Short mmCIF file of C-alpha atoms in Angstrom, two decimals:
data_model
loop_
_atom_site.label_atom_id
_atom_site.label_comp_id
_atom_site.label_asym_id
_atom_site.label_seq_id
_atom_site.Cartn_x
_atom_site.Cartn_y
_atom_site.Cartn_z
CA UNK T 1 89.17 60.19 95.47
CA UNK T 2 92.60 59.06 96.59
CA UNK T 3 95.13 61.39 98.13
CA UNK T 4 98.63 61.01 96.71
CA UNK T 5 101.85 61.84 98.47
CA UNK T 6 104.88 62.13 96.25
CA UNK T 7 108.56 61.99 96.97
CA UNK T 8 110.19 63.89 94.13
CA UNK T 9 113.74 63.13 93.03
CA UNK T 10 115.28 65.72 90.71
CA UNK T 11 117.12 63.90 87.94
CA UNK T 12 117.87 66.75 85.56
CA UNK T 13 116.48 70.27 85.18
CA UNK T 14 112.88 69.79 84.12
CA UNK T 15 112.96 66.00 84.66
CA UNK T 16 111.47 64.57 87.85
CA UNK T 17 110.91 61.01 89.02
CA UNK T 18 107.63 60.74 90.93
CA UNK T 19 107.44 57.86 93.39
CA UNK T 20 104.38 56.67 95.24
CA UNK T 21 103.75 53.52 97.19
CA UNK T 22 102.27 51.71 94.21
CA UNK T 23 103.84 53.20 91.09
CA UNK T 24 106.48 55.38 89.51
CA UNK T 25 106.34 57.83 86.65
CA UNK T 26 108.62 60.23 84.84
CA UNK T 27 107.75 63.90 84.31
CA UNK T 28 109.45 66.05 81.68
CA UNK T 29 109.04 69.75 81.16
CA UNK T 30 109.51 73.15 82.79
CA UNK T 31 107.84 74.28 85.98
CA UNK T 32 104.11 74.69 85.39
CA UNK T 33 103.91 72.34 82.38
CA UNK T 34 104.68 68.63 82.49
CA UNK T 35 104.36 65.65 80.18
CA UNK T 36 104.24 62.49 82.31
CA UNK T 37 104.83 58.89 81.28
CA UNK T 38 103.60 56.26 83.70
CA UNK T 39 101.94 52.86 84.01
CA UNK T 40 98.49 54.33 83.32
CA UNK T 41 99.46 56.02 80.09
CA UNK T 42 100.64 59.56 79.41
CA UNK T 43 99.29 62.84 80.67
CA UNK T 44 100.04 66.49 80.11
CA UNK T 45 99.94 68.71 83.18
CA UNK T 46 99.93 72.48 83.26
CA UNK T 47 99.22 74.89 86.05
CA UNK T 48 99.43 78.35 87.43
CA UNK T 49 102.74 78.69 89.34
CA UNK T 50 102.25 79.68 92.95
CA UNK T 51 98.59 78.69 93.23
CA UNK T 52 98.88 74.98 93.88
CA UNK T 53 96.31 74.42 91.13
CA UNK T 54 97.17 72.30 88.15
CA UNK T 55 95.21 70.53 85.46
CA UNK T 56 96.00 67.19 83.85
CA UNK T 57 94.81 65.83 80.52
CA UNK T 58 95.03 62.04 80.59
CA UNK T 59 95.97 60.09 77.48
CA UNK T 60 94.85 56.59 78.58
CA UNK T 61 97.13 53.62 78.21
CA UNK T 62 97.65 50.23 79.79
CA UNK T 63 101.28 50.39 80.73
CA UNK T 64 103.28 47.42 79.52
CA UNK T 65 100.18 45.45 78.55
CA UNK T 66 98.83 47.81 75.92
CA UNK T 67 99.39 47.09 72.25
CA UNK T 68 101.96 48.87 70.15
CA UNK T 69 99.21 50.59 68.17
CA UNK T 70 97.87 52.16 71.39
CA UNK T 71 101.18 53.76 72.28
CA UNK T 72 101.72 57.44 71.48
CA UNK T 73 103.45 57.68 68.09
CA UNK T 74 105.89 60.47 67.13
CA UNK T 75 103.32 61.80 64.64
CA UNK T 76 100.47 61.50 67.17
CA UNK T 77 101.34 63.81 70.06
CA UNK T 78 98.94 64.18 72.99
CA UNK T 79 96.30 66.85 72.62
CA UNK T 80 97.71 70.11 74.05
CA UNK T 81 95.83 71.32 77.11
CA UNK T 82 95.26 74.69 75.48
CA UNK T 83 93.44 72.98 72.58
CA UNK T 84 91.54 70.77 75.01
CA UNK T 85 90.18 73.91 76.67
CA UNK T 86 89.33 75.81 73.49
CA UNK T 87 85.75 75.94 72.20
CA UNK T 88 85.52 76.38 68.45
CA UNK T 89 83.18 78.99 66.96
CA UNK T 90 80.38 76.58 66.05
CA UNK T 91 80.71 74.58 69.25
CA UNK T 92 80.49 77.79 71.26
CA UNK T 93 77.15 78.57 69.58
CA UNK T 94 75.57 75.45 71.07
CA UNK T 95 77.41 75.46 74.41
CA UNK T 96 75.48 76.88 77.40
CA UNK T 97 76.86 80.24 78.53
CA UNK T 98 77.83 79.07 82.00
CA UNK T 99 79.65 76.04 80.58
CA UNK T 100 81.52 78.27 78.15
CA UNK T 101 82.45 80.57 81.04
CA UNK T 102 83.83 77.55 82.91
CA UNK T 103 86.03 76.61 79.95
CA UNK T 104 87.13 80.23 79.51
CA UNK T 105 88.03 80.32 83.20
CA UNK T 106 90.22 77.24 82.91
CA UNK T 107 91.79 78.68 79.76
CA UNK T 108 92.63 81.88 81.65
CA UNK T 109 94.04 79.83 84.51
CA UNK T 110 96.15 77.86 82.07
CA UNK T 111 97.40 81.16 80.60
CA UNK T 112 98.40 82.45 84.05
CA UNK T 113 95.70 85.12 84.38
CA UNK T 114 94.22 84.33 87.79
CA UNK T 115 92.01 87.43 87.91
CA UNK T 116 90.41 86.66 84.55
CA UNK T 117 90.01 83.04 85.61
CA UNK T 118 88.03 84.16 88.67
CA UNK T 119 85.90 86.52 86.59
CA UNK T 120 84.94 83.73 84.20
CA UNK T 121 84.48 81.02 86.83
CA UNK T 122 82.29 83.27 88.96
CA UNK T 123 80.18 83.98 85.86
CA UNK T 124 79.08 80.33 85.99
CA UNK T 125 77.35 80.15 89.40
CA UNK T 126 75.15 77.22 88.34
CA UNK T 127 78.15 75.01 87.61
CA UNK T 128 79.49 73.27 90.74
CA UNK T 129 82.82 72.60 89.03
CA UNK T 130 83.27 76.33 88.39
CA UNK T 131 82.28 77.10 92.00
CA UNK T 132 84.84 74.55 93.23
CA UNK T 133 87.72 76.08 91.26
CA UNK T 134 86.67 79.63 92.17
CA UNK T 135 86.43 78.64 95.82
CA UNK T 136 89.97 77.32 95.87
CA UNK T 137 91.32 80.41 94.15
CA UNK T 138 89.46 82.61 96.65
CA UNK T 139 90.82 80.48 99.49
CA UNK T 140 94.33 81.04 98.15
CA UNK T 141 93.66 84.79 98.25
CA UNK T 142 92.15 84.43 101.75
CA UNK T 143 88.85 85.87 100.53
CA UNK T 144 87.23 83.57 103.03
CA UNK T 145 83.59 84.64 102.71
CA UNK T 146 83.56 84.18 98.94
CA UNK T 147 85.60 80.99 99.21
CA UNK T 148 83.10 79.52 101.66
CA UNK T 149 80.12 80.47 99.48
CA UNK T 150 81.66 78.82 96.42
CA UNK T 151 82.84 75.67 98.18
CA UNK T 152 79.58 75.23 100.09
CA UNK T 153 77.62 75.55 96.85
CA UNK T 154 79.88 72.95 95.21
CA UNK T 155 79.40 70.62 98.18
CA UNK T 156 75.63 70.91 97.98
CA UNK T 157 75.82 69.63 94.38
CA UNK T 158 78.36 66.92 95.17
CA UNK T 159 76.43 64.30 93.17
CA UNK T 160 77.46 66.04 89.94
CA UNK T 161 80.68 67.65 91.13
CA UNK T 162 83.50 66.82 88.73
CA UNK T 163 81.23 66.02 85.78
CA UNK T 164 82.29 69.00 83.64
CA UNK T 165 85.97 68.25 84.21
CA UNK T 166 85.29 64.68 83.10
CA UNK T 167 83.32 65.86 80.04
CA UNK T 168 86.32 67.81 78.77
CA UNK T 169 88.91 65.20 79.77
CA UNK T 170 90.46 67.38 82.46
CA UNK T 171 91.74 66.14 85.81
CA UNK T 172 91.75 69.07 88.24
CA UNK T 173 93.95 68.82 91.30
CA UNK T 174 95.21 71.20 93.95
CA UNK T 175 97.11 70.75 97.17
CA UNK T 176 96.25 71.83 100.69
CA UNK T 177 98.78 72.05 103.51
CA UNK T 178 96.67 70.47 106.23
CA UNK T 179 99.36 70.38 108.92
CA UNK T 180 103.07 71.32 109.02
CA UNK T 181 103.82 67.71 108.10
CA UNK T 182 100.90 66.78 105.84
CA UNK T 183 99.84 68.02 102.39
CA UNK T 184 96.76 66.60 100.68
CA UNK T 185 96.27 66.53 96.91
CA UNK T 186 92.56 66.99 96.28
CA UNK T 187 90.14 67.08 93.36
CA UNK T 188 86.55 68.18 92.71
CA UNK T 189 84.86 65.59 94.89
CA UNK T 190 83.11 65.68 98.24
CA UNK T 191 86.22 64.68 100.20
CA UNK T 192 88.41 67.36 98.64
CA UNK T 193 85.73 70.01 99.06
CA UNK T 194 85.22 69.16 102.72
CA UNK T 195 88.97 69.30 103.32
CA UNK T 196 89.10 72.75 101.74
CA UNK T 197 86.18 73.89 103.90
CA UNK T 198 87.85 72.45 106.98
CA UNK T 199 91.00 74.43 106.16
CA UNK T 200 88.89 77.57 105.68
CA UNK T 201 87.13 77.18 109.03
CA UNK T 202 90.44 76.48 110.74
CA UNK T 203 91.85 79.73 109.34
CA UNK T 204 88.89 81.49 110.95
CA UNK T 205 89.39 79.71 114.25
CA UNK T 206 86.08 77.88 113.80
CA UNK T 207 87.24 74.56 115.19
CA UNK T 208 83.80 73.01 115.56
CA UNK T 209 82.89 73.53 111.90
CA UNK T 210 86.31 72.32 110.69
CA UNK T 211 86.05 69.24 112.87
CA UNK T 212 82.56 68.45 111.51
CA UNK T 213 83.83 68.38 107.91
CA UNK T 214 86.78 66.14 108.76
CA UNK T 215 84.61 63.76 110.75
CA UNK T 216 82.11 63.62 107.87
CA UNK T 217 84.90 62.47 105.56
CA UNK T 218 85.98 59.80 108.04
CA UNK T 219 82.45 58.43 108.19
CA UNK T 220 82.78 57.63 104.48
CA UNK T 221 86.45 56.60 104.50
CA UNK T 222 87.39 55.63 108.08
CA UNK T 223 90.92 54.52 107.15
CA UNK T 224 91.98 57.77 105.47
CA UNK T 225 95.22 58.51 107.31
CA UNK T 226 95.50 61.99 105.78
CA UNK T 227 92.17 63.10 107.23
CA UNK T 228 93.00 61.41 110.53
CA UNK T 229 96.22 63.42 110.73
CA UNK T 230 94.39 66.64 109.89
CA UNK T 231 91.74 65.97 112.55
CA UNK T 232 94.34 65.04 115.18
CA UNK T 233 96.31 68.23 114.49
CA UNK T 234 93.10 70.26 114.78
CA UNK T 235 92.19 68.67 118.12
CA UNK T 236 95.68 69.36 119.46
CA UNK T 237 95.14 73.12 119.06
CA UNK T 238 93.20 73.19 122.33
CA UNK T 239 95.36 74.13 125.32
CA UNK T 240 95.20 72.39 127.67
CA UNK T 241 94.13 69.39 125.62
CA UNK T 242 90.84 67.99 126.99
CA UNK T 243 90.90 64.32 127.92
CA UNK T 244 88.06 63.63 125.45
CA UNK T 245 90.07 65.12 122.57
CA UNK T 246 93.23 63.26 123.62
CA UNK T 247 91.28 60.01 123.76
CA UNK T 248 89.90 60.64 120.26
CA UNK T 249 93.42 61.18 118.90
CA UNK T 250 94.61 57.92 120.44
CA UNK T 251 91.67 56.13 118.82
CA UNK T 252 92.43 57.75 115.45
CA UNK T 253 95.95 56.30 115.55
CA UNK T 254 95.06 52.90 117.02
CA UNK T 255 96.95 50.05 115.38
CA UNK T 256 98.87 52.44 113.14
CA UNK T 257 102.12 51.33 111.51
CA UNK T 258 104.87 53.76 110.52
CA UNK T 259 104.44 53.27 106.79
CA UNK T 260 104.73 56.82 105.39
CA UNK T 261 105.60 60.34 106.58
CA UNK T 262 101.86 60.89 107.13
CA UNK T 263 101.72 57.88 109.43
CA UNK T 264 104.75 59.21 111.30
CA UNK T 265 103.02 62.57 111.77
CA UNK T 266 99.92 60.88 113.16
CA UNK T 267 102.07 58.84 115.55
CA UNK T 268 103.64 62.12 116.70
CA UNK T 269 100.16 63.47 117.45
CA UNK T 270 99.25 60.23 119.26
CA UNK T 271 102.33 60.57 121.46
CA UNK T 272 101.33 64.12 122.39
CA UNK T 273 97.84 62.93 123.27
CA UNK T 274 99.22 60.13 125.45
CA UNK T 275 101.33 62.66 127.32
CA UNK T 276 98.26 64.83 127.87
CA UNK T 277 96.58 61.77 129.42
CA UNK T 278 99.56 61.23 131.74
CA UNK T 279 100.68 58.08 129.92
CA UNK T 280 104.30 59.07 129.43
CA UNK T 281 105.74 55.56 129.14
CA UNK T 282 103.31 54.80 126.32
CA UNK T 283 104.23 58.13 124.76
CA UNK T 284 107.94 57.20 124.77
CA UNK T 285 107.13 53.94 122.96
CA UNK T 286 104.97 55.80 120.41
CA UNK T 287 107.62 58.43 119.69
CA UNK T 288 110.20 55.66 119.31
CA UNK T 289 107.96 53.92 116.80
CA UNK T 290 107.52 57.19 114.90
CA UNK T 291 111.29 57.79 114.82
CA UNK T 292 112.26 54.25 113.87
CA UNK T 293 112.04 54.87 110.12
CA UNK T 294 114.07 57.84 108.89
CA UNK T 295 114.30 57.27 105.16
CA UNK T 296 112.13 59.69 103.18
CA UNK T 297 111.02 61.46 106.37
CA UNK T 298 111.28 65.28 106.48
CA UNK T 299 114.08 66.44 108.77
CA UNK T 300 111.73 68.85 110.54
CA UNK T 301 109.33 66.02 111.35
CA UNK T 302 112.09 63.76 112.68
CA UNK T 303 113.46 66.58 114.81
CA UNK T 304 110.03 67.29 116.28
CA UNK T 305 109.59 63.61 117.15
CA UNK T 306 112.97 63.52 118.91
CA UNK T 307 112.13 66.66 120.85
CA UNK T 308 108.80 65.26 122.02
CA UNK T 309 110.50 62.01 123.02
CA UNK T 310 113.07 63.97 125.02
CA UNK T 311 110.26 65.60 127.00
CA UNK T 312 108.63 62.22 127.57
CA UNK T 313 111.96 60.75 128.73
CA UNK T 314 112.26 63.53 131.29
CA UNK T 315 108.70 62.94 132.50
CA UNK T 316 109.45 59.27 133.29
CA UNK T 317 112.76 60.08 135.01
CA UNK T 318 115.13 59.10 132.20
CA UNK T 319 117.12 62.33 132.47
CA UNK T 320 120.20 61.01 130.71
CA UNK T 321 118.23 59.87 127.67
CA UNK T 322 116.41 63.19 127.59
CA UNK T 323 119.63 65.20 127.67
CA UNK T 324 121.21 63.06 124.94
CA UNK T 325 118.23 63.70 122.68
CA UNK T 326 118.24 67.43 123.36
CA UNK T 327 121.99 67.64 122.83
CA UNK T 328 121.72 65.92 119.46
CA UNK T 329 118.94 68.29 118.42
CA UNK T 330 120.95 71.31 119.59
CA UNK T 331 123.96 70.17 117.55
CA UNK T 332 121.76 70.01 114.42
CA UNK T 333 119.61 73.08 115.06
CA UNK T 334 120.56 75.21 118.11
CA UNK T 335 117.50 77.43 117.64
CA UNK T 336 114.96 74.62 117.73
CA UNK T 337 112.12 75.13 120.22
CA UNK T 338 113.52 75.72 123.76
CA UNK T 339 116.30 73.14 123.48
CA UNK T 340 119.09 75.60 124.38
CA UNK T 341 117.27 76.72 127.53
CA UNK T 342 116.57 73.14 128.61
CA UNK T 343 120.25 72.33 128.20
CA UNK T 344 121.25 75.41 130.19
CA UNK T 345 123.16 76.85 127.24
CA UNK T 346 121.31 80.17 127.62
#
């Protein structure tokens, strides 16, 4: 499962251009329901506003290479998601009860009834896909015990996780805010489930368990920069930062280029780790690398990088550079961190 990070450019109300590193697509429709045209065909996306959960029905295509007959015609609209999730009377007679409950749960979620969705999804305890969706909804509500039970059950059946979604042509995706700078878009797979469990354990202050899930993902996909950033942020919670944890963060970011905002966040964490190891000159160079690209970077992230570089400048005796950085930050955001106090303004 790939994690996707989107930069969204609002063109018109209800029309959004979605840009990723490898492709672009156009989404049309109100909040909570989108029809998207992209290089892989068309897809209809609907979701429950405020939950982070949304479901996509893919209408396969081959971009510019597909034949004219394969393109959606005006009299052949994509199958509405509501119809995709509706079991007819006769089909319901031969559909197992727990599978029908799963479909009813997604239908309720599509309709905006989160409570009914949970009731139906939790009525299908033998279906890992239902447990996965119920776990994420419980996590949203911070019902952590139930969320853990559902997600752990889904993880234990990871070999078949996602199969029911695939059977009904549904792509299920949600997003998790892993760090202040990093959001992961996840689906019903082992990686997404482990990330959700890591977030759950972190909410409980169970660092060891959260770390174990993130490290398990990295064993399978060692170059996953999203998981690296999440693990580095988790390790940085320890105060003071142990040398072993700082060394692990530096290794996580070894050879990293500043390609995306996620890479910049991981470089920020690397710089903090270098400072904890007493390597302030190296930290200055790392923060400079992280700040070098500003386009498409969140202002809050750039400001945090400048602040950390100001502290590193001071640590290596470059007081003038440190004050210039702090002054620039103060001019933009006078309430940021302890910048005013460091400048002697108050």
